[in-house]
């Protein structure tokens, strides 16, 4: 039995819009206007909005099997890999992925079940454009959408989008979704900087918001530009969600942090971002030491945590968020 568009909508979390185009379903985590704003920031950024980071199917079923047929889209960065994960009752039960793929490549993620009611969560690729051709369950099986307790809005760059893990369920954003029993709307874009044109209204009832920009600002901008851009972004997001707790996650340690770029010293940049965030009422989280300063915890030995690095990062981040929320 193939799920209809309406059934897919009922079991999908993390997408602001689902469209059926031809024989495929596409999942959008931000508006077209936001994608255009990222494109204006830099031409290669806008297309990265097509990767369904944070999107998952989440439901109970007594099916004996669930199958997700997918089609991969064009490469939108220098990353050539893709991955899909299926969790059954909270445990990774199936994974489909490869270190490289071709545009238009198709495949199927099979999830084998026992025919009893199980909680199934299927995470789509965080960094690769992917459309879904069908979601199939055993004929006659029941489908019951899962309703998470919370919602989280996330802004940031590649680390928040989910670079560089082959397992999308392992990136820190999706780990937070599981820990907080939450739907996340992940609007992070790899390579992006603070830009007041990118925040937009994404719906009501977010329990909290996270922002994690800055590492690209340090590499790409002049020092005099970082302050005004950061200030304007933080102000704009607060205008959209004035009563929602918001967290500013400062740039993570990176192996080249002692280098000097046009923006100056990395630590000075972090301090400036933290000061501006506090001015606008954000809870500031200093994550400099969340992942050991050891290249082995980083996929690229420099900036992006690997699966174990993300595990440590998410573990410490939830502790700090909980400490801040306890003050509310």
PDB file of C-alpha atoms in Angstrom:
ATOM      1  CA  UNK A   1       0.000   0.000   0.000  1.00  0.00           C
ATOM      2  CA  UNK A   2       1.454   3.348  -1.085  1.00  0.00           C
ATOM      3  CA  UNK A   3       0.855   6.319   1.190  1.00  0.00           C
ATOM      4  CA  UNK A   4      -1.058   9.162  -0.429  1.00  0.00           C
ATOM      5  CA  UNK A   5       0.057  12.776  -0.352  1.00  0.00           C
ATOM      6  CA  UNK A   6      -2.313  13.460   2.546  1.00  0.00           C
ATOM      7  CA  UNK A   7      -1.014  10.442   4.460  1.00  0.00           C
ATOM      8  CA  UNK A   8       2.565  11.589   3.830  1.00  0.00           C
ATOM      9  CA  UNK A   9       1.713  15.029   5.163  1.00  0.00           C
ATOM     10  CA  UNK A  10       0.279  13.484   8.312  1.00  0.00           C
ATOM     11  CA  UNK A  11       3.465  11.534   9.118  1.00  0.00           C
ATOM     12  CA  UNK A  12       6.083  14.098   7.993  1.00  0.00           C
ATOM     13  CA  UNK A  13       7.901  16.298  10.501  1.00  0.00           C
ATOM     14  CA  UNK A  14      10.343  19.077   9.696  1.00  0.00           C
ATOM     15  CA  UNK A  15       8.838  20.286   6.404  1.00  0.00           C
ATOM     16  CA  UNK A  16       6.980  23.566   5.993  1.00  0.00           C
ATOM     17  CA  UNK A  17       5.587  22.364   2.663  1.00  0.00           C
ATOM     18  CA  UNK A  18       5.307  19.096   0.741  1.00  0.00           C
ATOM     19  CA  UNK A  19       4.727  19.233  -2.994  1.00  0.00           C
ATOM     20  CA  UNK A  20       3.967  16.506  -5.468  1.00  0.00           C
ATOM     21  CA  UNK A  21       5.665  17.215  -8.781  1.00  0.00           C
ATOM     22  CA  UNK A  22       5.323  14.560 -11.454  1.00  0.00           C
ATOM     23  CA  UNK A  23       6.073  11.176  -9.899  1.00  0.00           C
ATOM     24  CA  UNK A  24       7.870  12.530  -6.829  1.00  0.00           C
ATOM     25  CA  UNK A  25       7.274  14.263  -3.504  1.00  0.00           C
ATOM     26  CA  UNK A  26       9.516  17.172  -2.482  1.00  0.00           C
ATOM     27  CA  UNK A  27       9.971  18.390   1.087  1.00  0.00           C
ATOM     28  CA  UNK A  28      10.708  22.067   1.759  1.00  0.00           C
ATOM     29  CA  UNK A  29      12.127  23.274   5.071  1.00  0.00           C
ATOM     30  CA  UNK A  30      12.124  26.964   4.171  1.00  0.00           C
ATOM     31  CA  UNK A  31      10.288  29.313   1.859  1.00  0.00           C
ATOM     32  CA  UNK A  32      11.329  30.149  -1.686  1.00  0.00           C
ATOM     33  CA  UNK A  33      11.963  33.716  -0.504  1.00  0.00           C
ATOM     34  CA  UNK A  34      14.432  32.466   2.083  1.00  0.00           C
ATOM     35  CA  UNK A  35      16.229  30.326  -0.497  1.00  0.00           C
ATOM     36  CA  UNK A  36      16.454  33.398  -2.740  1.00  0.00           C
ATOM     37  CA  UNK A  37      17.914  35.402   0.140  1.00  0.00           C
ATOM     38  CA  UNK A  38      20.627  32.781   0.613  1.00  0.00           C
ATOM     39  CA  UNK A  39      21.318  32.892  -3.131  1.00  0.00           C
ATOM     40  CA  UNK A  40      21.785  36.661  -2.916  1.00  0.00           C
ATOM     41  CA  UNK A  41      24.227  36.104  -0.069  1.00  0.00           C
ATOM     42  CA  UNK A  42      26.216  33.745  -2.323  1.00  0.00           C
ATOM     43  CA  UNK A  43      25.062  31.919  -5.489  1.00  0.00           C
ATOM     44  CA  UNK A  44      25.985  28.446  -4.234  1.00  0.00           C
ATOM     45  CA  UNK A  45      23.975  28.737  -1.002  1.00  0.00           C
ATOM     46  CA  UNK A  46      20.390  28.907  -2.273  1.00  0.00           C
ATOM     47  CA  UNK A  47      20.377  25.450  -3.899  1.00  0.00           C
ATOM     48  CA  UNK A  48      21.425  23.914  -0.579  1.00  0.00           C
ATOM     49  CA  UNK A  49      17.955  24.725   0.747  1.00  0.00           C
ATOM     50  CA  UNK A  50      16.695  21.809  -1.366  1.00  0.00           C
ATOM     51  CA  UNK A  51      18.369  19.279   0.940  1.00  0.00           C
ATOM     52  CA  UNK A  52      15.677  18.145   3.427  1.00  0.00           C
ATOM     53  CA  UNK A  53      17.742  18.482   6.599  1.00  0.00           C
ATOM     54  CA  UNK A  54      15.665  17.695   9.675  1.00  0.00           C
ATOM     55  CA  UNK A  55      12.802  16.143   7.681  1.00  0.00           C
ATOM     56  CA  UNK A  56      11.619  12.764   8.883  1.00  0.00           C
ATOM     57  CA  UNK A  57       8.675  10.386   8.596  1.00  0.00           C
ATOM     58  CA  UNK A  58       7.444   9.542  12.082  1.00  0.00           C
ATOM     59  CA  UNK A  59       4.619   7.080  12.755  1.00  0.00           C
ATOM     60  CA  UNK A  60       3.389   3.908  14.413  1.00  0.00           C
ATOM     61  CA  UNK A  61       2.593   0.929  12.235  1.00  0.00           C
ATOM     62  CA  UNK A  62       1.899  -2.799  12.515  1.00  0.00           C
ATOM     63  CA  UNK A  63       3.329  -3.396   9.041  1.00  0.00           C
ATOM     64  CA  UNK A  64       5.790  -6.197   8.365  1.00  0.00           C
ATOM     65  CA  UNK A  65       7.809  -3.880   6.129  1.00  0.00           C
ATOM     66  CA  UNK A  66       8.132  -0.206   5.252  1.00  0.00           C
ATOM     67  CA  UNK A  67       9.880   0.771   2.016  1.00  0.00           C
ATOM     68  CA  UNK A  68      10.917   4.272   0.911  1.00  0.00           C
ATOM     69  CA  UNK A  69      11.741   4.715  -2.772  1.00  0.00           C
ATOM     70  CA  UNK A  70      13.812   7.811  -3.420  1.00  0.00           C
ATOM     71  CA  UNK A  71      15.542   9.764  -6.151  1.00  0.00           C
ATOM     72  CA  UNK A  72      18.678  11.835  -5.582  1.00  0.00           C
ATOM     73  CA  UNK A  73      19.075  15.313  -7.024  1.00  0.00           C
ATOM     74  CA  UNK A  74      22.047  17.267  -8.350  1.00  0.00           C
ATOM     75  CA  UNK A  75      25.163  17.863  -6.260  1.00  0.00           C
ATOM     76  CA  UNK A  76      24.779  21.161  -4.416  1.00  0.00           C
ATOM     77  CA  UNK A  77      28.161  21.231  -2.674  1.00  0.00           C
ATOM     78  CA  UNK A  78      31.483  19.433  -2.785  1.00  0.00           C
ATOM     79  CA  UNK A  79      29.905  16.640  -0.736  1.00  0.00           C
ATOM     80  CA  UNK A  80      29.129  13.631  -2.923  1.00  0.00           C
ATOM     81  CA  UNK A  81      27.597  11.340  -0.299  1.00  0.00           C
ATOM     82  CA  UNK A  82      24.024  10.655   0.767  1.00  0.00           C
ATOM     83  CA  UNK A  83      22.311   8.774   3.572  1.00  0.00           C
ATOM     84  CA  UNK A  84      18.898   7.808   4.949  1.00  0.00           C
ATOM     85  CA  UNK A  85      18.287   6.261   8.379  1.00  0.00           C
ATOM     86  CA  UNK A  86      15.406   4.314   9.874  1.00  0.00           C
ATOM     87  CA  UNK A  87      14.977   4.051  13.631  1.00  0.00           C
ATOM     88  CA  UNK A  88      12.595   1.470  15.048  1.00  0.00           C
ATOM     89  CA  UNK A  89      11.553   2.083  18.646  1.00  0.00           C
ATOM     90  CA  UNK A  90      14.527   4.418  18.984  1.00  0.00           C
ATOM     91  CA  UNK A  91      17.195   2.072  17.617  1.00  0.00           C
ATOM     92  CA  UNK A  92      18.879   2.363  14.221  1.00  0.00           C
ATOM     93  CA  UNK A  93      17.413  -0.507  12.203  1.00  0.00           C
ATOM     94  CA  UNK A  94      18.221   0.356   8.578  1.00  0.00           C
ATOM     95  CA  UNK A  95      20.531   2.651   6.658  1.00  0.00           C
ATOM     96  CA  UNK A  96      20.829   3.389   2.958  1.00  0.00           C
ATOM     97  CA  UNK A  97      23.717   5.466   1.674  1.00  0.00           C
ATOM     98  CA  UNK A  98      26.969   5.690  -0.223  1.00  0.00           C
ATOM     99  CA  UNK A  99      30.051   7.958  -0.331  1.00  0.00           C
ATOM    100  CA  UNK A 100      29.133   9.051  -3.873  1.00  0.00           C
ATOM    101  CA  UNK A 101      26.109   9.115  -6.146  1.00  0.00           C
ATOM    102  CA  UNK A 102      24.938  10.372  -9.524  1.00  0.00           C
ATOM    103  CA  UNK A 103      22.206  12.890 -10.286  1.00  0.00           C
ATOM    104  CA  UNK A 104      18.905  11.047 -10.735  1.00  0.00           C
ATOM    105  CA  UNK A 105      20.084   7.892  -8.991  1.00  0.00           C
ATOM    106  CA  UNK A 106      17.226   5.930  -7.420  1.00  0.00           C
ATOM    107  CA  UNK A 107      17.078   3.439  -4.593  1.00  0.00           C
ATOM    108  CA  UNK A 108      14.928   1.970  -1.845  1.00  0.00           C
ATOM    109  CA  UNK A 109      15.324   1.955   1.920  1.00  0.00           C
ATOM    110  CA  UNK A 110      13.781  -1.256   3.316  1.00  0.00           C
ATOM    111  CA  UNK A 111      12.730  -1.456   6.961  1.00  0.00           C
ATOM    112  CA  UNK A 112      11.826  -4.985   8.075  1.00  0.00           C
ATOM    113  CA  UNK A 113       9.452  -5.208  11.034  1.00  0.00           C
ATOM    114  CA  UNK A 114       7.719  -7.906  13.093  1.00  0.00           C
ATOM    115  CA  UNK A 115       4.098  -7.066  12.279  1.00  0.00           C
ATOM    116  CA  UNK A 116       3.467  -5.715  15.787  1.00  0.00           C
ATOM    117  CA  UNK A 117       2.946  -2.007  16.412  1.00  0.00           C
ATOM    118  CA  UNK A 118       6.332  -0.271  16.169  1.00  0.00           C
ATOM    119  CA  UNK A 119       7.464   3.339  16.253  1.00  0.00           C
ATOM    120  CA  UNK A 120       9.211   4.068  12.938  1.00  0.00           C
ATOM    121  CA  UNK A 121      11.282   7.213  12.273  1.00  0.00           C
ATOM    122  CA  UNK A 122      12.891   7.674   8.854  1.00  0.00           C
ATOM    123  CA  UNK A 123      15.370  10.548   8.475  1.00  0.00           C
ATOM    124  CA  UNK A 124      16.010  11.930   5.004  1.00  0.00           C
ATOM    125  CA  UNK A 125      19.445  13.031   3.848  1.00  0.00           C
ATOM    126  CA  UNK A 126      20.681  16.213   5.529  1.00  0.00           C
ATOM    127  CA  UNK A 127      22.978  17.523   2.782  1.00  0.00           C
ATOM    128  CA  UNK A 128      21.745  15.938  -0.465  1.00  0.00           C
ATOM    129  CA  UNK A 129      18.657  16.887  -2.483  1.00  0.00           C
ATOM    130  CA  UNK A 130      16.281  13.937  -2.359  1.00  0.00           C
ATOM    131  CA  UNK A 131      12.716  13.398  -3.513  1.00  0.00           C
ATOM    132  CA  UNK A 132      10.515  10.503  -2.449  1.00  0.00           C
ATOM    133  CA  UNK A 133       8.854   8.403  -5.114  1.00  0.00           C
ATOM    134  CA  UNK A 134       6.783   6.337  -2.679  1.00  0.00           C
ATOM    135  CA  UNK A 135       6.421   5.240   0.916  1.00  0.00           C
ATOM    136  CA  UNK A 136       4.959   1.747   1.023  1.00  0.00           C
ATOM    137  CA  UNK A 137       3.681  -0.339   3.936  1.00  0.00           C
ATOM    138  CA  UNK A 138       2.364  -3.882   3.974  1.00  0.00           C
ATOM    139  CA  UNK A 139      -1.173  -4.093   2.556  1.00  0.00           C
ATOM    140  CA  UNK A 140      -3.752  -3.775   5.301  1.00  0.00           C
ATOM    141  CA  UNK A 141      -1.311  -2.330   7.843  1.00  0.00           C
ATOM    142  CA  UNK A 142      -2.352   0.538  10.089  1.00  0.00           C
ATOM    143  CA  UNK A 143      -0.536   3.886  10.108  1.00  0.00           C
ATOM    144  CA  UNK A 144      -0.794   6.253  13.065  1.00  0.00           C
ATOM    145  CA  UNK A 145       1.111   9.568  12.972  1.00  0.00           C
ATOM    146  CA  UNK A 146       3.430  10.307  15.873  1.00  0.00           C
ATOM    147  CA  UNK A 147       2.886  13.613  17.652  1.00  0.00           C
ATOM    148  CA  UNK A 148       6.041  15.044  19.278  1.00  0.00           C
ATOM    149  CA  UNK A 149       5.796  17.092  22.439  1.00  0.00           C
ATOM    150  CA  UNK A 150       7.868  20.067  21.268  1.00  0.00           C
ATOM    151  CA  UNK A 151       8.940  22.143  18.273  1.00  0.00           C
ATOM    152  CA  UNK A 152      12.369  23.733  17.745  1.00  0.00           C
ATOM    153  CA  UNK A 153      13.440  26.265  15.092  1.00  0.00           C
ATOM    154  CA  UNK A 154      17.103  26.070  14.098  1.00  0.00           C
ATOM    155  CA  UNK A 155      19.240  28.563  12.157  1.00  0.00           C
ATOM    156  CA  UNK A 156      22.892  28.042  11.358  1.00  0.00           C
ATOM    157  CA  UNK A 157      25.547  26.870   8.942  1.00  0.00           C
ATOM    158  CA  UNK A 158      26.930  23.505   7.832  1.00  0.00           C
ATOM    159  CA  UNK A 159      27.342  22.069  11.334  1.00  0.00           C
ATOM    160  CA  UNK A 160      23.645  22.607  12.055  1.00  0.00           C
ATOM    161  CA  UNK A 161      22.579  21.436   8.597  1.00  0.00           C
ATOM    162  CA  UNK A 162      24.342  18.135   9.258  1.00  0.00           C
ATOM    163  CA  UNK A 163      27.689  18.127   7.465  1.00  0.00           C
ATOM    164  CA  UNK A 164      29.603  15.687   7.637  1.00  0.00           C
ATOM    165  CA  UNK A 165      27.968  12.469   8.748  1.00  0.00           C
ATOM    166  CA  UNK A 166      26.721   9.706   6.473  1.00  0.00           C
ATOM    167  CA  UNK A 167      24.035   9.010   9.088  1.00  0.00           C
ATOM    168  CA  UNK A 168      21.521  11.885   9.200  1.00  0.00           C
ATOM    169  CA  UNK A 169      20.060  10.699  12.514  1.00  0.00           C
ATOM    170  CA  UNK A 170      23.516  11.215  14.077  1.00  0.00           C
ATOM    171  CA  UNK A 171      23.931  14.954  13.395  1.00  0.00           C
ATOM    172  CA  UNK A 172      23.445  17.148  16.433  1.00  0.00           C
ATOM    173  CA  UNK A 173      20.236  18.795  15.194  1.00  0.00           C
ATOM    174  CA  UNK A 174      18.458  15.456  14.814  1.00  0.00           C
ATOM    175  CA  UNK A 175      19.911  14.243  18.101  1.00  0.00           C
ATOM    176  CA  UNK A 176      18.267  17.261  19.743  1.00  0.00           C
ATOM    177  CA  UNK A 177      15.005  16.382  18.006  1.00  0.00           C
ATOM    178  CA  UNK A 178      15.113  12.893  19.512  1.00  0.00           C
ATOM    179  CA  UNK A 179      16.244  14.037  22.960  1.00  0.00           C
ATOM    180  CA  UNK A 180      13.568  16.714  23.271  1.00  0.00           C
ATOM    181  CA  UNK A 181      10.868  14.634  21.563  1.00  0.00           C
ATOM    182  CA  UNK A 182      10.557  17.482  19.088  1.00  0.00           C
ATOM    183  CA  UNK A 183       9.844  18.404  15.524  1.00  0.00           C
ATOM    184  CA  UNK A 184      12.681  20.575  14.273  1.00  0.00           C
ATOM    185  CA  UNK A 185      12.487  23.073  11.455  1.00  0.00           C
ATOM    186  CA  UNK A 186      16.118  23.125  10.371  1.00  0.00           C
ATOM    187  CA  UNK A 187      16.829  26.197   8.250  1.00  0.00           C
ATOM    188  CA  UNK A 188      20.615  25.922   8.375  1.00  0.00           C
ATOM    189  CA  UNK A 189      22.649  26.246   5.183  1.00  0.00           C
ATOM    190  CA  UNK A 190      26.228  25.058   4.780  1.00  0.00           C
ATOM    191  CA  UNK A 191      28.575  27.995   4.142  1.00  0.00           C
ATOM    192  CA  UNK A 192      26.111  30.661   5.308  1.00  0.00           C
ATOM    193  CA  UNK A 193      26.735  33.716   7.470  1.00  0.00           C
ATOM    194  CA  UNK A 194      24.620  36.066   9.564  1.00  0.00           C
ATOM    195  CA  UNK A 195      22.238  37.780   7.128  1.00  0.00           C
ATOM    196  CA  UNK A 196      19.146  39.711   8.305  1.00  0.00           C
ATOM    197  CA  UNK A 197      17.331  38.798   5.077  1.00  0.00           C
ATOM    198  CA  UNK A 198      17.213  35.052   5.828  1.00  0.00           C
ATOM    199  CA  UNK A 199      14.995  34.760   8.953  1.00  0.00           C
ATOM    200  CA  UNK A 200      11.288  34.375   8.193  1.00  0.00           C
ATOM    201  CA  UNK A 201       8.149  33.399  10.046  1.00  0.00           C
ATOM    202  CA  UNK A 202       8.012  29.580  10.151  1.00  0.00           C
ATOM    203  CA  UNK A 203       4.833  28.995  12.148  1.00  0.00           C
ATOM    204  CA  UNK A 204       3.713  29.217  15.752  1.00  0.00           C
ATOM    205  CA  UNK A 205       4.446  27.340  18.949  1.00  0.00           C
ATOM    206  CA  UNK A 206       8.193  26.853  18.965  1.00  0.00           C
ATOM    207  CA  UNK A 207       9.451  25.868  22.391  1.00  0.00           C
ATOM    208  CA  UNK A 208      12.823  27.440  21.675  1.00  0.00           C
ATOM    209  CA  UNK A 209      15.093  28.651  18.868  1.00  0.00           C
ATOM    210  CA  UNK A 210      18.781  27.983  18.264  1.00  0.00           C
ATOM    211  CA  UNK A 211      21.164  30.108  16.193  1.00  0.00           C
ATOM    212  CA  UNK A 212      24.656  28.859  15.292  1.00  0.00           C
ATOM    213  CA  UNK A 213      26.382  31.141  12.809  1.00  0.00           C
ATOM    214  CA  UNK A 214      29.770  32.831  13.010  1.00  0.00           C
ATOM    215  CA  UNK A 215      32.486  30.481  11.858  1.00  0.00           C
ATOM    216  CA  UNK A 216      31.944  31.433   8.191  1.00  0.00           C
ATOM    217  CA  UNK A 217      31.605  35.111   9.089  1.00  0.00           C
ATOM    218  CA  UNK A 218      35.082  34.929  10.607  1.00  0.00           C
ATOM    219  CA  UNK A 219      36.506  33.363   7.441  1.00  0.00           C
ATOM    220  CA  UNK A 220      34.646  35.436   4.843  1.00  0.00           C
ATOM    221  CA  UNK A 221      33.919  38.911   6.179  1.00  0.00           C
ATOM    222  CA  UNK A 222      35.774  42.022   7.180  1.00  0.00           C
ATOM    223  CA  UNK A 223      35.772  42.603  10.908  1.00  0.00           C
ATOM    224  CA  UNK A 224      33.733  45.790  10.536  1.00  0.00           C
ATOM    225  CA  UNK A 225      30.914  43.860   8.824  1.00  0.00           C
ATOM    226  CA  UNK A 226      30.433  41.113  11.394  1.00  0.00           C
ATOM    227  CA  UNK A 227      28.951  43.316  14.115  1.00  0.00           C
ATOM    228  CA  UNK A 228      26.255  45.060  12.022  1.00  0.00           C
ATOM    229  CA  UNK A 229      25.258  41.861  10.191  1.00  0.00           C
ATOM    230  CA  UNK A 230      25.036  39.870  13.417  1.00  0.00           C
ATOM    231  CA  UNK A 231      23.122  42.604  15.211  1.00  0.00           C
ATOM    232  CA  UNK A 232      20.583  42.959  12.387  1.00  0.00           C
ATOM    233  CA  UNK A 233      20.012  39.190  12.110  1.00  0.00           C
ATOM    234  CA  UNK A 234      19.475  38.737  15.837  1.00  0.00           C
ATOM    235  CA  UNK A 235      17.141  41.716  16.004  1.00  0.00           C
ATOM    236  CA  UNK A 236      15.086  40.463  13.046  1.00  0.00           C
ATOM    237  CA  UNK A 237      14.656  36.974  14.493  1.00  0.00           C
ATOM    238  CA  UNK A 238      13.601  38.407  17.848  1.00  0.00           C
ATOM    239  CA  UNK A 239      11.032  40.598  16.090  1.00  0.00           C
ATOM    240  CA  UNK A 240       9.538  37.465  14.529  1.00  0.00           C
ATOM    241  CA  UNK A 241       9.520  35.499  17.798  1.00  0.00           C
ATOM    242  CA  UNK A 242       9.696  38.006  20.662  1.00  0.00           C
ATOM    243  CA  UNK A 243       8.385  35.632  23.346  1.00  0.00           C
ATOM    244  CA  UNK A 244      10.227  32.441  22.377  1.00  0.00           C
ATOM    245  CA  UNK A 245      13.403  31.498  24.291  1.00  0.00           C
ATOM    246  CA  UNK A 246      16.355  31.744  21.904  1.00  0.00           C
ATOM    247  CA  UNK A 247      19.909  30.422  22.168  1.00  0.00           C
ATOM    248  CA  UNK A 248      23.014  31.762  20.474  1.00  0.00           C
ATOM    249  CA  UNK A 249      25.497  28.893  20.067  1.00  0.00           C
ATOM    250  CA  UNK A 250      28.904  30.462  19.562  1.00  0.00           C
ATOM    251  CA  UNK A 251      31.263  29.112  16.868  1.00  0.00           C
ATOM    252  CA  UNK A 252      32.747  25.713  17.699  1.00  0.00           C
ATOM    253  CA  UNK A 253      36.494  25.113  18.082  1.00  0.00           C
ATOM    254  CA  UNK A 254      38.191  24.577  14.747  1.00  0.00           C
ATOM    255  CA  UNK A 255      41.760  23.415  14.186  1.00  0.00           C
ATOM    256  CA  UNK A 256      42.726  26.655  12.407  1.00  0.00           C
ATOM    257  CA  UNK A 257      41.284  29.000  15.042  1.00  0.00           C
ATOM    258  CA  UNK A 258      44.705  30.561  15.677  1.00  0.00           C
ATOM    259  CA  UNK A 259      44.928  31.724  12.064  1.00  0.00           C
ATOM    260  CA  UNK A 260      44.087  35.334  11.308  1.00  0.00           C
ATOM    261  CA  UNK A 261      41.714  36.277   8.521  1.00  0.00           C
ATOM    262  CA  UNK A 262      40.343  39.644   7.472  1.00  0.00           C
ATOM    263  CA  UNK A 263      37.920  39.490  10.405  1.00  0.00           C
ATOM    264  CA  UNK A 264      40.796  39.198  12.846  1.00  0.00           C
ATOM    265  CA  UNK A 265      41.071  36.924  15.863  1.00  0.00           C
ATOM    266  CA  UNK A 266      38.582  34.022  16.107  1.00  0.00           C
ATOM    267  CA  UNK A 267      38.152  34.458  19.855  1.00  0.00           C
ATOM    268  CA  UNK A 268      37.477  38.175  19.508  1.00  0.00           C
ATOM    269  CA  UNK A 269      34.841  37.394  16.871  1.00  0.00           C
ATOM    270  CA  UNK A 270      33.154  34.899  19.196  1.00  0.00           C
ATOM    271  CA  UNK A 271      33.123  37.425  22.038  1.00  0.00           C
ATOM    272  CA  UNK A 272      31.521  40.057  19.814  1.00  0.00           C
ATOM    273  CA  UNK A 273      28.762  37.658  18.698  1.00  0.00           C
ATOM    274  CA  UNK A 274      28.083  36.656  22.293  1.00  0.00           C
ATOM    275  CA  UNK A 275      27.853  40.245  23.460  1.00  0.00           C
ATOM    276  CA  UNK A 276      25.393  41.191  20.713  1.00  0.00           C
ATOM    277  CA  UNK A 277      23.275  38.104  21.371  1.00  0.00           C
ATOM    278  CA  UNK A 278      23.044  38.883  25.071  1.00  0.00           C
ATOM    279  CA  UNK A 279      22.010  42.444  24.230  1.00  0.00           C
ATOM    280  CA  UNK A 280      19.020  41.085  22.310  1.00  0.00           C
ATOM    281  CA  UNK A 281      18.000  38.683  25.057  1.00  0.00           C
ATOM    282  CA  UNK A 282      19.484  35.448  23.703  1.00  0.00           C
ATOM    283  CA  UNK A 283      20.907  32.819  26.014  1.00  0.00           C
ATOM    284  CA  UNK A 284      24.565  32.542  25.005  1.00  0.00           C
ATOM    285  CA  UNK A 285      26.101  29.063  24.876  1.00  0.00           C
ATOM    286  CA  UNK A 286      29.882  28.847  24.719  1.00  0.00           C
ATOM    287  CA  UNK A 287      30.525  25.559  22.915  1.00  0.00           C
ATOM    288  CA  UNK A 288      34.251  26.015  22.331  1.00  0.00           C
ATOM    289  CA  UNK A 289      35.106  22.887  24.331  1.00  0.00           C
ATOM    290  CA  UNK A 290      32.054  20.726  23.601  1.00  0.00           C
ATOM    291  CA  UNK A 291      34.042  18.494  21.269  1.00  0.00           C
ATOM    292  CA  UNK A 292      37.616  17.529  22.290  1.00  0.00           C
ATOM    293  CA  UNK A 293      40.245  19.604  20.484  1.00  0.00           C
ATOM    294  CA  UNK A 294      41.384  16.488  18.647  1.00  0.00           C
ATOM    295  CA  UNK A 295      41.174  16.076  14.882  1.00  0.00           C
ATOM    296  CA  UNK A 296      39.975  12.481  15.325  1.00  0.00           C
ATOM    297  CA  UNK A 297      36.572  13.768  16.430  1.00  0.00           C
ATOM    298  CA  UNK A 298      36.145  15.736  13.203  1.00  0.00           C
ATOM    299  CA  UNK A 299      35.207  14.270   9.830  1.00  0.00           C
ATOM    300  CA  UNK A 300      37.472  16.691   7.968  1.00  0.00           C
ATOM    301  CA  UNK A 301      40.016  16.868  10.837  1.00  0.00           C
ATOM    302  CA  UNK A 302      39.290  20.584  11.014  1.00  0.00           C
ATOM    303  CA  UNK A 303      35.723  21.839  11.483  1.00  0.00           C
ATOM    304  CA  UNK A 304      32.831  19.379  11.071  1.00  0.00           C
ATOM    305  CA  UNK A 305      32.315  16.808  13.823  1.00  0.00           C
ATOM    306  CA  UNK A 306      32.023  13.151  12.834  1.00  0.00           C
ATOM    307  CA  UNK A 307      29.391  10.813  14.307  1.00  0.00           C
ATOM    308  CA  UNK A 308      31.126  10.540  17.679  1.00  0.00           C
ATOM    309  CA  UNK A 309      31.964  14.244  17.723  1.00  0.00           C
ATOM    310  CA  UNK A 310      28.285  15.031  17.117  1.00  0.00           C
ATOM    311  CA  UNK A 311      27.320  12.654  19.927  1.00  0.00           C
ATOM    312  CA  UNK A 312      29.496  14.545  22.400  1.00  0.00           C
ATOM    313  CA  UNK A 313      28.381  17.913  21.035  1.00  0.00           C
ATOM    314  CA  UNK A 314      24.665  17.111  21.362  1.00  0.00           C
ATOM    315  CA  UNK A 315      25.129  15.615  24.817  1.00  0.00           C
ATOM    316  CA  UNK A 316      26.757  18.736  26.214  1.00  0.00           C
ATOM    317  CA  UNK A 317      24.481  21.111  24.307  1.00  0.00           C
ATOM    318  CA  UNK A 318      21.330  19.586  25.797  1.00  0.00           C
ATOM    319  CA  UNK A 319      22.832  19.934  29.275  1.00  0.00           C
ATOM    320  CA  UNK A 320      23.492  23.641  28.731  1.00  0.00           C
ATOM    321  CA  UNK A 321      20.094  24.300  27.162  1.00  0.00           C
ATOM    322  CA  UNK A 322      18.413  22.570  30.084  1.00  0.00           C
ATOM    323  CA  UNK A 323      20.356  24.726  32.539  1.00  0.00           C
ATOM    324  CA  UNK A 324      19.223  27.878  30.771  1.00  0.00           C
ATOM    325  CA  UNK A 325      15.596  26.801  30.417  1.00  0.00           C
ATOM    326  CA  UNK A 326      15.481  25.963  34.135  1.00  0.00           C
ATOM    327  CA  UNK A 327      16.001  29.691  34.757  1.00  0.00           C
ATOM    328  CA  UNK A 328      12.800  30.598  32.914  1.00  0.00           C
TER     329      UNK A 328
END
